[in-house]
PDB file of C-alpha atoms in Angstrom:
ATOM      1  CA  UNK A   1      17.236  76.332 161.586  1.00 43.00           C
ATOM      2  CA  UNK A   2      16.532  80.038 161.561  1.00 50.00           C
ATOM      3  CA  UNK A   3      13.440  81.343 161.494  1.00 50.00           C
ATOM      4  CA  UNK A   4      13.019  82.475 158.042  1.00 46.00           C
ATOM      5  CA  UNK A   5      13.725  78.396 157.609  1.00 47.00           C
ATOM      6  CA  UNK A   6      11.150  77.804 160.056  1.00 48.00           C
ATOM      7  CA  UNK A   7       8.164  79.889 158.372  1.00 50.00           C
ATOM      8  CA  UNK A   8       9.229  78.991 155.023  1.00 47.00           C
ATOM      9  CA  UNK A   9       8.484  75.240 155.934  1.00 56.00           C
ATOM     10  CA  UNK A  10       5.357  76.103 156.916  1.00 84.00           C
ATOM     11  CA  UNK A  11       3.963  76.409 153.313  1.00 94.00           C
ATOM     12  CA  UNK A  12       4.614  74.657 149.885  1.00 94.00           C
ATOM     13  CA  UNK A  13       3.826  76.413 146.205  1.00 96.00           C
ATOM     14  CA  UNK A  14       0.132  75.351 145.629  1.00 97.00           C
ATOM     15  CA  UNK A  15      -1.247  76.041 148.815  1.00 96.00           C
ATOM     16  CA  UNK A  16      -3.923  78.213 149.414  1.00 97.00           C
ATOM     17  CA  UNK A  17      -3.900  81.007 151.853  1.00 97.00           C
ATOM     18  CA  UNK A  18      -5.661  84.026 153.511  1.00 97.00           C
ATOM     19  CA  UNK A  19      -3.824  87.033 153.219  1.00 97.00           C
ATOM     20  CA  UNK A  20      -3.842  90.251 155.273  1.00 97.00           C
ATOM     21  CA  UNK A  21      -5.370  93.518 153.376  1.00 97.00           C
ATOM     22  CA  UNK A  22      -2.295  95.650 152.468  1.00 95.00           C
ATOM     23  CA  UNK A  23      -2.038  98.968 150.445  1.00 94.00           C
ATOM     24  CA  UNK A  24      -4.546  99.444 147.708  1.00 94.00           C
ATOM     25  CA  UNK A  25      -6.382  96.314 149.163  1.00 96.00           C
ATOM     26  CA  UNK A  26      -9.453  97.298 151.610  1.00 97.00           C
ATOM     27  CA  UNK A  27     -10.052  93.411 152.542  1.00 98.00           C
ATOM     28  CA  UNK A  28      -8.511  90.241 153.532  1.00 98.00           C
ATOM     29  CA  UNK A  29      -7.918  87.851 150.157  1.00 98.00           C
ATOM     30  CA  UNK A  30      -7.697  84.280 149.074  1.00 98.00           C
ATOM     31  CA  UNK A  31      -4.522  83.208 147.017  1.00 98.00           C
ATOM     32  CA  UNK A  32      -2.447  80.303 145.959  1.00 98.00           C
ATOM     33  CA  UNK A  33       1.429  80.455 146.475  1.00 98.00           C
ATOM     34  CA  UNK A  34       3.286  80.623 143.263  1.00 98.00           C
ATOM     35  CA  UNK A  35       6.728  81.877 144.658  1.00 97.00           C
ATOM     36  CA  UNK A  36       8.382  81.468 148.467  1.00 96.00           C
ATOM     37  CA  UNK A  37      11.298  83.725 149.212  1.00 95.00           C
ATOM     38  CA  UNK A  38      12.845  84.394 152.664  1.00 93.00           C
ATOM     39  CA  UNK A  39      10.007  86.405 154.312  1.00 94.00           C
ATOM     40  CA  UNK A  40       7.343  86.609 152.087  1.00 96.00           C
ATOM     41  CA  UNK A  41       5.664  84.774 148.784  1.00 97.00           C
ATOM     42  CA  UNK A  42       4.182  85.327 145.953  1.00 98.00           C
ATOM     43  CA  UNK A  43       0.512  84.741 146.088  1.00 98.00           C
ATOM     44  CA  UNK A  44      -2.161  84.286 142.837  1.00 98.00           C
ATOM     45  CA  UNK A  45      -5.174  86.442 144.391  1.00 98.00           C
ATOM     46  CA  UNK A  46      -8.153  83.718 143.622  1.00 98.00           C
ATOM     47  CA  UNK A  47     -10.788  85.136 145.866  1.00 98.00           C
ATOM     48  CA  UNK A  48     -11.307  88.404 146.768  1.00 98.00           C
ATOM     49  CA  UNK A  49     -13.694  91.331 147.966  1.00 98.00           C
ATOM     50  CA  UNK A  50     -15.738  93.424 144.881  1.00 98.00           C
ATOM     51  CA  UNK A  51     -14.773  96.568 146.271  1.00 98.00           C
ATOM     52  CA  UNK A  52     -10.849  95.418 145.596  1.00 98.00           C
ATOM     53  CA  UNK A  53     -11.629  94.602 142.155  1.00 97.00           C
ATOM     54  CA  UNK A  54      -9.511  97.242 140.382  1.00 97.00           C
ATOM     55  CA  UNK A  55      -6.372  97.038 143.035  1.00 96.00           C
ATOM     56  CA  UNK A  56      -6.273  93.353 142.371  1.00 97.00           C
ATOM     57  CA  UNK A  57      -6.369  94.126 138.486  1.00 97.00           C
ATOM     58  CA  UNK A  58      -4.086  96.483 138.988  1.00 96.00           C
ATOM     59  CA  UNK A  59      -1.392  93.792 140.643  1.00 96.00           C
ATOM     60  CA  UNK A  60      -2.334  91.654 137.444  1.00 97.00           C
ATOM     61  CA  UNK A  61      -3.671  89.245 140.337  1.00 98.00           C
ATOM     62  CA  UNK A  62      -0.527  88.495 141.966  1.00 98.00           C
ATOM     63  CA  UNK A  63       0.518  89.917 145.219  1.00 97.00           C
ATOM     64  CA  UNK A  64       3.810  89.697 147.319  1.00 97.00           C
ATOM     65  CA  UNK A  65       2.964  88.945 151.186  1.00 97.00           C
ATOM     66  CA  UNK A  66       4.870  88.600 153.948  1.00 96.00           C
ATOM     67  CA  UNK A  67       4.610  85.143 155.328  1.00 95.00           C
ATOM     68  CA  UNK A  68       3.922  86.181 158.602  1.00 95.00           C
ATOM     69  CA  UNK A  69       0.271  87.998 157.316  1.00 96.00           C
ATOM     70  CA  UNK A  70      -0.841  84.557 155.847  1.00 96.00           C
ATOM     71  CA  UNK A  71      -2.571  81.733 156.967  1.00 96.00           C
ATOM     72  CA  UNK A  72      -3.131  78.026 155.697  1.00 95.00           C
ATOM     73  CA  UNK A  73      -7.049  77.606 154.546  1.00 94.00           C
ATOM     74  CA  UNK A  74      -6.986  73.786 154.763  1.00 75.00           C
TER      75      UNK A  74
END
């Protein structure tokens, strides 16, 4: 198993994460995975800072993320 195998078995559509701040984004935010591909996943931004309010509206709510700047919230 590679590692790209490795991280991707680390986390299943549905699950919910926190996600690094990237780009636009000024804070850490909460989203579900909708998507996994090889290094990253497509994440549904649920919860998130007020002050990122028109970046996240401006991703229509989804954001790609690299699956090593994501964590499992159990």
């Amino acid at each position: 198993m590679n590692e790209g195998e490795l991280m991707e078995a680390n986390f299943e559509i549905g699950e919910k994460v926190k996600c690094k701040k990237f780009g636009a984004l000024n804070h850490d935010f909460v989203g579900s995975i909708e998507k996994i591909y090889e290094n990253s996943a497509m994440v549904s931004i649920i919860e998130h800072d007020d002050s990122d309010e028109l970046a996240v509206s401006d991703f229509h709510k989804r954001a790609i993320v690299r699956l090593k700047s994501m964590k499992k919230i159990s």
